[in-house]
mmCIF file of C-alpha atoms and ligand atoms in Angstrom:
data_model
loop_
_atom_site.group_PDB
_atom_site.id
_atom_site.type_symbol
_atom_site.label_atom_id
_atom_site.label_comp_id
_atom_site.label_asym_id
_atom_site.label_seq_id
_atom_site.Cartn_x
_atom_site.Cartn_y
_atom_site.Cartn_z
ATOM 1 C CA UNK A 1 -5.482 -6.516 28.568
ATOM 2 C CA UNK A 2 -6.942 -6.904 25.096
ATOM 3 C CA UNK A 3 -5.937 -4.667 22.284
ATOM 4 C CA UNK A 4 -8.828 -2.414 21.136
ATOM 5 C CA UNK A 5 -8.863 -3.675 16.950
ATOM 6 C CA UNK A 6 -8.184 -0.799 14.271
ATOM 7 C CA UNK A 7 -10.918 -1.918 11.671
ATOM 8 C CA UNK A 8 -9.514 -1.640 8.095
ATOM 9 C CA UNK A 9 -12.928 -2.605 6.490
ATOM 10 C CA UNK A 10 -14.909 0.216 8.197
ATOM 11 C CA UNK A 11 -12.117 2.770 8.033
ATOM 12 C CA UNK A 12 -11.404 1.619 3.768
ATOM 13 C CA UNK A 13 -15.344 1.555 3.402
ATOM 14 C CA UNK A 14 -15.172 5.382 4.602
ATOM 15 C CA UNK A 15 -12.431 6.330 2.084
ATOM 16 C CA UNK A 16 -14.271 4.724 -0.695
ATOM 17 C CA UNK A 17 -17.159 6.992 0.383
ATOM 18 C CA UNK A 18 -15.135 9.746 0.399
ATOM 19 C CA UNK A 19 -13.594 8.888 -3.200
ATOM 20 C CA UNK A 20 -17.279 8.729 -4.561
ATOM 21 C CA UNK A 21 -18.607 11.669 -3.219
ATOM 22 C CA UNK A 22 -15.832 13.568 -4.682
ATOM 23 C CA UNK A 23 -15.539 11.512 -7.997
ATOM 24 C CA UNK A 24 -19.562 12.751 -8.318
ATOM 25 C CA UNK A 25 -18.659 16.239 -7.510
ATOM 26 C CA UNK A 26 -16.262 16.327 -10.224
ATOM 27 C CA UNK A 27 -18.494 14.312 -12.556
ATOM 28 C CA UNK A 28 -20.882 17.301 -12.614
ATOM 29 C CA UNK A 29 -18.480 20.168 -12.866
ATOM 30 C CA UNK A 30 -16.436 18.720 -16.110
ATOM 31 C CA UNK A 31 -18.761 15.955 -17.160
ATOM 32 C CA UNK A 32 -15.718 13.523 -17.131
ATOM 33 C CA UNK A 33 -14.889 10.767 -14.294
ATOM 34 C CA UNK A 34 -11.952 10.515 -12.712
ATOM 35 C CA UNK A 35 -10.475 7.038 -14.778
ATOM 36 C CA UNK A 36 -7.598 4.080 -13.750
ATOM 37 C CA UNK A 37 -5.896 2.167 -16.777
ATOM 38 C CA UNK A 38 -4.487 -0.785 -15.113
ATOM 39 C CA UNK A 39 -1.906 -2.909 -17.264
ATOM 40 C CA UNK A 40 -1.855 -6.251 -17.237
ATOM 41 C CA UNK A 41 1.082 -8.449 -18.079
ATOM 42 C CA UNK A 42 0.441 -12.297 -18.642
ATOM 43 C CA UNK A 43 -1.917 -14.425 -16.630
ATOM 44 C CA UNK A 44 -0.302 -14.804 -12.991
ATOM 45 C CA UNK A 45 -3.717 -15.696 -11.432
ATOM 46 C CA UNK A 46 -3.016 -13.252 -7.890
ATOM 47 C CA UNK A 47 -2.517 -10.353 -10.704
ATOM 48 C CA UNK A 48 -5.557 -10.918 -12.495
ATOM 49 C CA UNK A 49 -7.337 -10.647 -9.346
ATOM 50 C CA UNK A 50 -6.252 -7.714 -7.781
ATOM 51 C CA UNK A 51 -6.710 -5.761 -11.397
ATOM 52 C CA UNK A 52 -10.371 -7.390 -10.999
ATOM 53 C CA UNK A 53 -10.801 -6.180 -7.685
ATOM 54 C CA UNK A 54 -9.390 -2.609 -8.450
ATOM 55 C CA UNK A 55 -11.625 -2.150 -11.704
ATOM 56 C CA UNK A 56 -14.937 -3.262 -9.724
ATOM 57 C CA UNK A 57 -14.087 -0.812 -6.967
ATOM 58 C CA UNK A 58 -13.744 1.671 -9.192
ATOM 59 C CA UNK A 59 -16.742 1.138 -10.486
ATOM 60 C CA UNK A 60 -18.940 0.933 -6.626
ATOM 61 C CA UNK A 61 -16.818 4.433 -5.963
ATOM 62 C CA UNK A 62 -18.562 5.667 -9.777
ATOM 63 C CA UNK A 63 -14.423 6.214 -11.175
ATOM 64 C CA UNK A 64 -13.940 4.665 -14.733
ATOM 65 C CA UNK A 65 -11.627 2.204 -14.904
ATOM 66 C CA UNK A 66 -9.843 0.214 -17.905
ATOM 67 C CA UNK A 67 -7.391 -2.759 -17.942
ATOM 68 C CA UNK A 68 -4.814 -3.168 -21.117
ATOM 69 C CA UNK A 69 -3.933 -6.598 -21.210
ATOM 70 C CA UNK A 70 -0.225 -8.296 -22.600
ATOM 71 C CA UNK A 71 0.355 -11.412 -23.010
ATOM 72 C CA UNK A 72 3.496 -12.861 -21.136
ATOM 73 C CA UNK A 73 5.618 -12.512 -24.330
ATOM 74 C CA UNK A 74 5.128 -9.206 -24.635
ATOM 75 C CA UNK A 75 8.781 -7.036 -25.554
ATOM 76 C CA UNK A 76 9.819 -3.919 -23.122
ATOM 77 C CA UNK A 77 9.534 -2.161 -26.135
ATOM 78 C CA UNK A 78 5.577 -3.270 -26.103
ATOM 79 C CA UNK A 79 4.803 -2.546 -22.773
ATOM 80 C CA UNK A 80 6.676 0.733 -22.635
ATOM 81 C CA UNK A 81 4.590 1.727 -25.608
ATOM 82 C CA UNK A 82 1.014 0.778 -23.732
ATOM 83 C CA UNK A 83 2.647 3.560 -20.885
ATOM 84 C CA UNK A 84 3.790 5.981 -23.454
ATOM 85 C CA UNK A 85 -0.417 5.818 -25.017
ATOM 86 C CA UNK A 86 -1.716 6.107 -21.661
ATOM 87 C CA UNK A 87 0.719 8.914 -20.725
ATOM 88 C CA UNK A 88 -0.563 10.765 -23.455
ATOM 89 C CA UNK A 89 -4.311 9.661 -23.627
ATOM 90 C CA UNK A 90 -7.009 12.744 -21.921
ATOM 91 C CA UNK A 91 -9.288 10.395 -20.753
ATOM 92 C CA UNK A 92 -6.905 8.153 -18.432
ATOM 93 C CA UNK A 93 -6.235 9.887 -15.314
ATOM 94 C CA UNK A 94 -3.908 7.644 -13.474
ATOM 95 C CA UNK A 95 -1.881 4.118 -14.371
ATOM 96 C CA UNK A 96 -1.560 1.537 -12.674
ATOM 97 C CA UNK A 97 1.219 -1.096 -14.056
ATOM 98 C CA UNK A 98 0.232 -4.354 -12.020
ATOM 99 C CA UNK A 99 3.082 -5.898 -10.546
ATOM 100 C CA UNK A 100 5.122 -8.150 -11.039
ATOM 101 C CA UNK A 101 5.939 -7.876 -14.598
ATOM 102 C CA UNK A 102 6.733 -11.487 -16.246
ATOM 103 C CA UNK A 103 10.367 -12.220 -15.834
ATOM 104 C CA UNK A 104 12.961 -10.483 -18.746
ATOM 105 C CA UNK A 105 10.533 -7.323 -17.810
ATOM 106 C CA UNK A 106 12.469 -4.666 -16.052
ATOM 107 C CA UNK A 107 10.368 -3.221 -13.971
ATOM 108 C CA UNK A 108 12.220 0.296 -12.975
ATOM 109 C CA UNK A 109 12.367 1.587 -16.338
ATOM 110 C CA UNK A 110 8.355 0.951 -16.813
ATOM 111 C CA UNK A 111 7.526 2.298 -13.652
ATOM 112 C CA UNK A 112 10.401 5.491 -14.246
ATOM 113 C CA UNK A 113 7.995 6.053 -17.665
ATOM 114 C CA UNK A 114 4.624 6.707 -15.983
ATOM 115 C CA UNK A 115 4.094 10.401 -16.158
ATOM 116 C CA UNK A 116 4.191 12.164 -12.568
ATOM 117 C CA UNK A 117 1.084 13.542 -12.431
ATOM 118 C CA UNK A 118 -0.540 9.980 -13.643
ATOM 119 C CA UNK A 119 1.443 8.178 -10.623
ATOM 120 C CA UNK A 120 -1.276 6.513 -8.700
ATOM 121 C CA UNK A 121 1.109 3.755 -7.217
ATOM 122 C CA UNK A 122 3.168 6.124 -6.121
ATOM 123 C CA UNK A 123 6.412 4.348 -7.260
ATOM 124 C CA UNK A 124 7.916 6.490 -9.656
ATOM 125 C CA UNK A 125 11.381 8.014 -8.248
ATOM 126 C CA UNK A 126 10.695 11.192 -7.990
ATOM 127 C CA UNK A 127 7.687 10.687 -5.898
ATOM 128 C CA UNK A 128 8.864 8.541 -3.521
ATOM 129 C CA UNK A 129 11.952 10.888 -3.442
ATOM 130 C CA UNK A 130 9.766 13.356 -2.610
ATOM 131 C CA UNK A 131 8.309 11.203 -0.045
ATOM 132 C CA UNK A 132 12.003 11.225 1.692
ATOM 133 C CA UNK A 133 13.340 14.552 1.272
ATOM 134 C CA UNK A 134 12.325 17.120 4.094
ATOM 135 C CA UNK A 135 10.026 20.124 3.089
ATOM 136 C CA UNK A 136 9.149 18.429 -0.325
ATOM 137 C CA UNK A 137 5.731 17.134 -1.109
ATOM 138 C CA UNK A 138 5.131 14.100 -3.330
ATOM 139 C CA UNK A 139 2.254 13.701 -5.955
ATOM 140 C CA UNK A 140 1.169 10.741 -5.218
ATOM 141 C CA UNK A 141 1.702 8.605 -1.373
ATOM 142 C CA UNK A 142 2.123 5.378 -2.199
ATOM 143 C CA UNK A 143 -1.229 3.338 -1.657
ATOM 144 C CA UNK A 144 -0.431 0.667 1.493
ATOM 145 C CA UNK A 145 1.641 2.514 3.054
ATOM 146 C CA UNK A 146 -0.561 5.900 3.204
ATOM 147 C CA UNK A 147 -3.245 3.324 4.137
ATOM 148 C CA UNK A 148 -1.039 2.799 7.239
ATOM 149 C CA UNK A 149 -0.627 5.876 8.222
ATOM 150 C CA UNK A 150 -4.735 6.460 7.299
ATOM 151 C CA UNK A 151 -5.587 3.734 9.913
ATOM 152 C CA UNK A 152 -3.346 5.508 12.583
ATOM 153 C CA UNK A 153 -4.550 8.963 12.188
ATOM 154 C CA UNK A 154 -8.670 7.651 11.427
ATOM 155 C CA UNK A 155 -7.706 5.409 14.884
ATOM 156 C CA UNK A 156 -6.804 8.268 16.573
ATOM 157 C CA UNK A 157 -3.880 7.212 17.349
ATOM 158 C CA UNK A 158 -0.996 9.998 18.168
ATOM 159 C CA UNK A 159 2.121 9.519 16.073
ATOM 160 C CA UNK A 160 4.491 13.158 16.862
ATOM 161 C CA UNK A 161 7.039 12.624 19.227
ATOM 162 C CA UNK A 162 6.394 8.440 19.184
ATOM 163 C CA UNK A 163 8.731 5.975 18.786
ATOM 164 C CA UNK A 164 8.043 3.974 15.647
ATOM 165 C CA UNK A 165 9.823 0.646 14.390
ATOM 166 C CA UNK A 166 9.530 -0.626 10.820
ATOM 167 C CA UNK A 167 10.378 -3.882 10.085
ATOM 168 C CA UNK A 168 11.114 -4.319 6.447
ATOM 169 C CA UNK A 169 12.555 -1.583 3.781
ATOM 170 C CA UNK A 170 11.013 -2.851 0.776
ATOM 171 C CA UNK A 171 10.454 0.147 -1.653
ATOM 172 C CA UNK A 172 6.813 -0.612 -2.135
ATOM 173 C CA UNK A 173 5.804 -0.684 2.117
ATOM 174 C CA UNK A 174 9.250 -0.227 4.610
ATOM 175 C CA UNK A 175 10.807 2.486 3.155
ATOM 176 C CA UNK A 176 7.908 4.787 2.600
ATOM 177 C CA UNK A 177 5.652 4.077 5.669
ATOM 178 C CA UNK A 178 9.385 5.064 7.751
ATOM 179 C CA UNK A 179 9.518 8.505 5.631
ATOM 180 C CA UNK A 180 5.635 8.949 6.315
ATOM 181 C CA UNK A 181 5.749 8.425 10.028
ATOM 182 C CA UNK A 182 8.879 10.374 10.210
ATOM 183 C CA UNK A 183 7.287 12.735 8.178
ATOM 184 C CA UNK A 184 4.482 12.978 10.921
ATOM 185 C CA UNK A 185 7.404 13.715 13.636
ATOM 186 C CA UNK A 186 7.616 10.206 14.484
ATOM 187 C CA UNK A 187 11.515 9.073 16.012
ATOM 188 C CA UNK A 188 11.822 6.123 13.438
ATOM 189 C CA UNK A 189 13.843 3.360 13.313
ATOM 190 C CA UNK A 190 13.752 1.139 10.097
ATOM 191 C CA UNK A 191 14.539 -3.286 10.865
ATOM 192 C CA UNK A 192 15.385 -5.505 8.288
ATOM 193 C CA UNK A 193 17.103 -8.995 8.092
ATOM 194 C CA UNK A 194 20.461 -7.667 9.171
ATOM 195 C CA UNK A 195 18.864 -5.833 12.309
ATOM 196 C CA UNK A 196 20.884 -7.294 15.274
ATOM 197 C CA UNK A 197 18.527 -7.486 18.303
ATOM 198 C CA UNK A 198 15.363 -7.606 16.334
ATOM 199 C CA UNK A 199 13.063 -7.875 19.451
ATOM 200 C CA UNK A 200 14.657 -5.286 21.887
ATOM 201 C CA UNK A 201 14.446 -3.200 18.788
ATOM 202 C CA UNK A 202 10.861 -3.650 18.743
ATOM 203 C CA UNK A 203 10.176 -3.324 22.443
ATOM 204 C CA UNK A 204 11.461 0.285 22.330
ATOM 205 C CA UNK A 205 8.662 1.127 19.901
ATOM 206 C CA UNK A 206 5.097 2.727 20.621
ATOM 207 C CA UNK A 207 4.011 2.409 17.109
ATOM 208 C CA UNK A 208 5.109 -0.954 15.247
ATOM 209 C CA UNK A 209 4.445 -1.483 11.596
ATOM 210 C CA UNK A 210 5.513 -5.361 10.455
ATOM 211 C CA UNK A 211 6.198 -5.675 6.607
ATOM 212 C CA UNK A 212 8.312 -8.683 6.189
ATOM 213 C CA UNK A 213 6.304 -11.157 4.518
ATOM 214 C CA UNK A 214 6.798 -14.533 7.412
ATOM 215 C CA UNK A 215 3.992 -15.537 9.295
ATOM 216 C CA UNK A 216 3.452 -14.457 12.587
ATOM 217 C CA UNK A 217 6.968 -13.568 13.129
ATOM 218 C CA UNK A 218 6.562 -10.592 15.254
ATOM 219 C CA UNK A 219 6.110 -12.408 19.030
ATOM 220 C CA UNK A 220 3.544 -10.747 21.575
ATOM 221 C CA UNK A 221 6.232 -10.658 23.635
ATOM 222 C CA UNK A 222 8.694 -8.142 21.629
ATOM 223 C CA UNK A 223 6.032 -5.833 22.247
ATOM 224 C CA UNK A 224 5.650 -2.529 25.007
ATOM 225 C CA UNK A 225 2.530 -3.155 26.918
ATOM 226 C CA UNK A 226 -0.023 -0.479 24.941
ATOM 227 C CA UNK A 227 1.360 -0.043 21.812
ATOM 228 C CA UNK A 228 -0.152 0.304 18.197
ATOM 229 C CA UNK A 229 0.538 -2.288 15.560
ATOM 230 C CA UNK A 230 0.283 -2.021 12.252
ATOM 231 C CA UNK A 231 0.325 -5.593 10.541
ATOM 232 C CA UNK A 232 0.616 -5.545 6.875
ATOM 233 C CA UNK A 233 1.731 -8.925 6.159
ATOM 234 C CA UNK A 234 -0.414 -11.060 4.273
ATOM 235 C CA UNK A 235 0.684 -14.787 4.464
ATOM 236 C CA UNK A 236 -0.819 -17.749 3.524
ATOM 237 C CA UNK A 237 -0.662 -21.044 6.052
ATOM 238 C CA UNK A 238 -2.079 -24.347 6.308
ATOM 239 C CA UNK A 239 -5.153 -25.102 8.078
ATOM 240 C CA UNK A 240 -6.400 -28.153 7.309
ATOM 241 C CA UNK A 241 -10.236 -26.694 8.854
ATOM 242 C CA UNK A 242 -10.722 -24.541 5.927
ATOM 243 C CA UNK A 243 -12.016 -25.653 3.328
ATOM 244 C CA UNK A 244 -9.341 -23.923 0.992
ATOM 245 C CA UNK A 245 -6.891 -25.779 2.942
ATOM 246 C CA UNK A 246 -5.110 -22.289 3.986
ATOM 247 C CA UNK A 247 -5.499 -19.333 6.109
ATOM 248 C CA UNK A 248 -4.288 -15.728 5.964
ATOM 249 C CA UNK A 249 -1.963 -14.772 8.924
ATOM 250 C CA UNK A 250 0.309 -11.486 9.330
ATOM 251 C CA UNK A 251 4.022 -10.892 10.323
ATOM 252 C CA UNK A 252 2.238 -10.444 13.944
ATOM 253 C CA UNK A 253 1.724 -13.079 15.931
ATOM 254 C CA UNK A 254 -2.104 -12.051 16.782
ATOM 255 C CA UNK A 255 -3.140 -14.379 19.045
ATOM 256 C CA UNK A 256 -0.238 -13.140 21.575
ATOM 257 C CA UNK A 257 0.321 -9.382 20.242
ATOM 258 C CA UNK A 258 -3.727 -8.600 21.128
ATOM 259 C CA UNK A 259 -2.831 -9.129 24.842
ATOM 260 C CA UNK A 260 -0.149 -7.192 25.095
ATOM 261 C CA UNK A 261 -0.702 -4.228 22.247
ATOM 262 C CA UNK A 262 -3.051 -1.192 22.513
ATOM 263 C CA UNK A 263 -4.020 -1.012 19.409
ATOM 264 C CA UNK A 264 -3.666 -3.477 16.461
ATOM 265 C CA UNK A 265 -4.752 -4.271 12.706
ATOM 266 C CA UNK A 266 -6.651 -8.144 12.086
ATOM 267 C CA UNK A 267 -5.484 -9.466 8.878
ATOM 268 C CA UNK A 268 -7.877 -10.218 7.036
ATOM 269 C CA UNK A 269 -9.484 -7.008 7.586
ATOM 270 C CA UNK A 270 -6.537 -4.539 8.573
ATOM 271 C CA UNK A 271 -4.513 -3.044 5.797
ATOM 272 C CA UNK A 272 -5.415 -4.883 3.372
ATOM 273 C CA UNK A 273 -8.879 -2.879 2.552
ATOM 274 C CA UNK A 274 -6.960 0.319 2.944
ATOM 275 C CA UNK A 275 -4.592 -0.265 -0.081
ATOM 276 C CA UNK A 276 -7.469 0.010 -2.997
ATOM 277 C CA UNK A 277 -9.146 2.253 -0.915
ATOM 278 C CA UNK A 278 -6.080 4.478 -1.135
ATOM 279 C CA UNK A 279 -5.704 3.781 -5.133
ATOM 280 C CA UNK A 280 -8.874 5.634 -5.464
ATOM 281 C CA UNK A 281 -7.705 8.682 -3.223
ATOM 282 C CA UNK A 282 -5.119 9.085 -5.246
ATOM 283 C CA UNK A 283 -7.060 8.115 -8.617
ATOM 284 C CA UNK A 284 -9.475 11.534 -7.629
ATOM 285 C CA UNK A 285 -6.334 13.225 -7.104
ATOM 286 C CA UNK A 286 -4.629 12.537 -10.452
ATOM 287 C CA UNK A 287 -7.578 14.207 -11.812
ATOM 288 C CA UNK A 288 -7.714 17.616 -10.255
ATOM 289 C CA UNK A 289 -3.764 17.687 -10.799
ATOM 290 C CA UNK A 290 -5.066 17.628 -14.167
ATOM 291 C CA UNK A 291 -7.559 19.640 -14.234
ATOM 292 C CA UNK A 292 -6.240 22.156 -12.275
ATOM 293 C CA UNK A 293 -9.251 21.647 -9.620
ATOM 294 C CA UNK A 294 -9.190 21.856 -6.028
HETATM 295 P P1 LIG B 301 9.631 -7.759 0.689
HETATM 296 O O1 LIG B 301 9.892 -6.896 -0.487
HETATM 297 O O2 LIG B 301 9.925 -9.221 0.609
HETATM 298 O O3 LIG B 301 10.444 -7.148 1.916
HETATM 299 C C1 LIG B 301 10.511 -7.811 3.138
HETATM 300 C C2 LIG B 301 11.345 -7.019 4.108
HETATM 301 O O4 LIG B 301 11.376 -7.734 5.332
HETATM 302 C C3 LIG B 301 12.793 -6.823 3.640
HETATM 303 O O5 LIG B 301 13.201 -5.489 3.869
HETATM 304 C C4 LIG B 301 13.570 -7.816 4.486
HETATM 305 O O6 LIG B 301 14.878 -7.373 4.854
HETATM 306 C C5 LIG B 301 12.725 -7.851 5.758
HETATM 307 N N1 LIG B 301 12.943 -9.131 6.419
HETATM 308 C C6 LIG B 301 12.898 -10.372 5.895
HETATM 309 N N2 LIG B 301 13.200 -11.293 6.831
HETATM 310 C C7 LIG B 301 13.453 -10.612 7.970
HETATM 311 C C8 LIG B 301 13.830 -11.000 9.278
HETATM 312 N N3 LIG B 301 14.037 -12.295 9.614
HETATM 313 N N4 LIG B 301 14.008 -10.045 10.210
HETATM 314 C C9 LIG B 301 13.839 -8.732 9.904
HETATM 315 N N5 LIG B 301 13.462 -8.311 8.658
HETATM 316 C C10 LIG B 301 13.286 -9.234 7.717
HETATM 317 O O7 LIG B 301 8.115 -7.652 1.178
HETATM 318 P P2 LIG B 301 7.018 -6.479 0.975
HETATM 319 O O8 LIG B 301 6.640 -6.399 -0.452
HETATM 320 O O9 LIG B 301 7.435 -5.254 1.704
HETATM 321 O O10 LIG B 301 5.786 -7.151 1.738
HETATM 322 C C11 LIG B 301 5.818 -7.460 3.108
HETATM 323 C C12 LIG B 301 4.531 -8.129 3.522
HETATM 324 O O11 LIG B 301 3.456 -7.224 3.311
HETATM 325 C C13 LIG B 301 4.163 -9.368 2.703
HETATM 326 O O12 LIG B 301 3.519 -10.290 3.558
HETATM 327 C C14 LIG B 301 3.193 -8.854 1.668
HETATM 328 O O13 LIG B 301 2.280 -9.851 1.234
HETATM 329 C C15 LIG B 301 2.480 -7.795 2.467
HETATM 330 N N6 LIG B 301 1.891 -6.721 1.638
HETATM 331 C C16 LIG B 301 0.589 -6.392 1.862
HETATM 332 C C17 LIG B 301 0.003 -5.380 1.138
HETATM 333 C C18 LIG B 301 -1.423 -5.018 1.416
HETATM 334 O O14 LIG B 301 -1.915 -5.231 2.475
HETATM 335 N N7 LIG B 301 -2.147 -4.463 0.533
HETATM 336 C C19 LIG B 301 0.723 -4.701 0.171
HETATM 337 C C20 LIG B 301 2.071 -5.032 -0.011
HETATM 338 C C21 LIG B 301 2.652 -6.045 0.740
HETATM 339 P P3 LIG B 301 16.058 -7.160 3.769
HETATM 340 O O15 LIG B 301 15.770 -5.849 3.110
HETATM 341 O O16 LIG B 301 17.283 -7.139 4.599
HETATM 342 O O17 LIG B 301 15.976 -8.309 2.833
#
C-alpha cells in the first residue's frame, strides 16, 4: 500500500487565492488593504528570512505588509514600545513579532501586549485560551497548527469520532493542534518526552500529527495500517548529494510511514506552505474585526 500524499503546496496555493480574492474585495469597499507589521529583532539569518518570505507573500496575495526592524541590543522597554505604536496605528491590521526574540528578551510579556484583535500569530493568552476552553471562540487560530487541521479537512479527511495522537505540546504547534482536533470531536491524546509507550500510543491513532523537532523519529511501523499523518517537523540532515550539504526531513520516518499510512504530508511541501498561507487568513481577518465587515 502507498499512502495517497496530502499536497501542502496546492492546498496553501488555494488559501493564498482565497486571501487575495478577499483582500481585493475589501480593497474596493474601504479603499484600504488589509496590512502585516512584522517586527524584527537582530539579524538571526532563519528570522530574516521567514519575515522576507511573509512580506513578499503578502504582497503576491495584494495585502500590505511592513517590517520594523531592532537591532539585537534593543531594551524590552524598546520593543514593547514598537507593539504599543502598532497597537495603536489605523493602518496596521495585524502584528506579527518574529520569533525568537534575542536572548534577555522575554518573550510572554511582548506577545501578552499585542492587541487581541491585531493577533495574527495567534499566541496571545487569551486566544489560545480561547482555543482550549469549550463553547468559546478564539480571534485568531494559530497559523501551523490551523494549517493542520486545513490540510485534513481540504484532504477530506474525517476527523469526528477519530482517534488522534499528538506528539509534542509546544505552545506554538502540540497544544493547539490537540484543542483544534478535539475541538472537531476528535478523541485526543497529547505525547511528549515523558509519554511511556510512545509507539503503542501511536498505533492506537487514526489521525497522527508529529511535532517534536528529531528527524524521522516517528517509525512506519508505530503506525495503524490507513491512517492520516500530519508531519510538521522540519529538520535539517546531512546529505552529502546536495549541494547544500543538507536535506529537510520530518519527525516521520517517510520512506517507511508512506507504506503503511493512508494519508500523509511530504516535507518539503506539507505543512510548511500552509503556515504563511494561514498568516494571511488571519491577516484578512484582523481587518474585518476591525472594520466591522463580514
Ligand atoms: P518544541 O517546542 O521543541 O517542542 C517539541 C515537543 O516534542 C515537546 O513537547 C517535547 O516534549 C516533544 N518531544 C521531544 N522529544 C520527544 C520524544 N523523544 N518523545 C516524545 N516527545 C518528544 O518544538 P516545536 O516548536 O513544537 O516544533 C516541532 C517541530 O515542528 C520542529 O521540527 C519545528 O521545526 C517544526 N515546526 C514547523 C513549522 C512549520 O511547518 N511552519 C512551524 C513550527 C514548528 P516535552 O514537552 O516533554 O519537552
Amino acid at each position: 500500500m502507498t499512502a495517497r500524499l496530502i499536497d501542502g503546496k496546492a492546498i496553501a496555493e488555494a488559501v493564498r487565492r482565497e486571501a487575495a480574492a478577499e483582500s481585493t474585495r475589501l480593497k474596493t469597499l474601504t479603499g484600504q488593504a488589509p496590512t502585516l507589521a512584522a517586527v524584527l529583532v537582530g539579524e538571526d539569518p532563519a528570522s530574516q528570512t521567514y519575515v522576507g518570505a511573509k512580506g513578499k507573500a503578502c504582497a503576491e496575495a495584494g495585502l500590505g505588509s511592513s517590517t520594523h526592524r531592532l537591532p539585537a541590543t534593543a531594551t524590552q522597554g524598546e520593543v514593547e514600545t514598537l507593539v504599543r505604536q502598532l497597537n495603536a496605528a489605523p493602518a496596521v491590521s495585524g502584528i506579527l513579532v518574529q520569533l525568537p526574540l534575542p536572548k534577555g528578551l522575554n518573550e510572554q510579556a511582548v506577545l501578552d501586549l499585542i492587541s487581541l484583535d491585531k493577533d495574527v500569530d495567534g499566541f496571545h493568552p487569551m486566544n489560545i485560551g480561547q482555543l482550549v476552553m469549550k463553547g468559546r471562540t478564539p480571534q485568531f487560530i494559530p497559523c501551523t497548527p490551523a494549517g493542520c487541521i486545513a490540510l485534513l479537512v481540504r484532504s477530506g479527511i474525517p476527523i469526528a469520532g477519530k482517534d488522534a495522537v499528538v506528539v509534542g505540546r509546544s505552545n506554538i504547534v502540540g497544544v493547539p493542534v490537540a484543542a483544534l482536533l478535539q475541538n472537531a470531536d476528535a478523541t485526543v491524546t497529547t505525547c511528549h518526552s515523558r509519554t511511556q509507550d510512545l509507539p503503542d500510543k501511536v498505533r492506537r491513532a487514526d489521525i497522527v500529527v508529529a511535532a517534536i523537532g528529531r528527524p524521522e523519529f516517528v517509525r512506519g511501523e508505530w503506525l495503524k495500517p490507513g491512517c492520516a499523518v500530519i508531519d510538521v517537523g522540519i529538520n535539517r540532515i546531512e546529505d552529502a548529494s546536495k549541494k547544500s550539504g543538507f536535506r529537510l526531513v520530518g519527525d516521520v520516518n517517510f520512506a517507511e510511514a508512506v507504506a503503511v499510512a493512508g494519508e500523509i504530508t511530504p516535507v518539503p511541501g506539507g505543512v510548511g506552505p500552509m503556515t504563511i498561507a494561514m498568516l494571511l487568513t488571519n491577516t484578512v481577518r484582523a481587518f474585518k474585526l476591525q472594520h466591522g465587515l463580514t
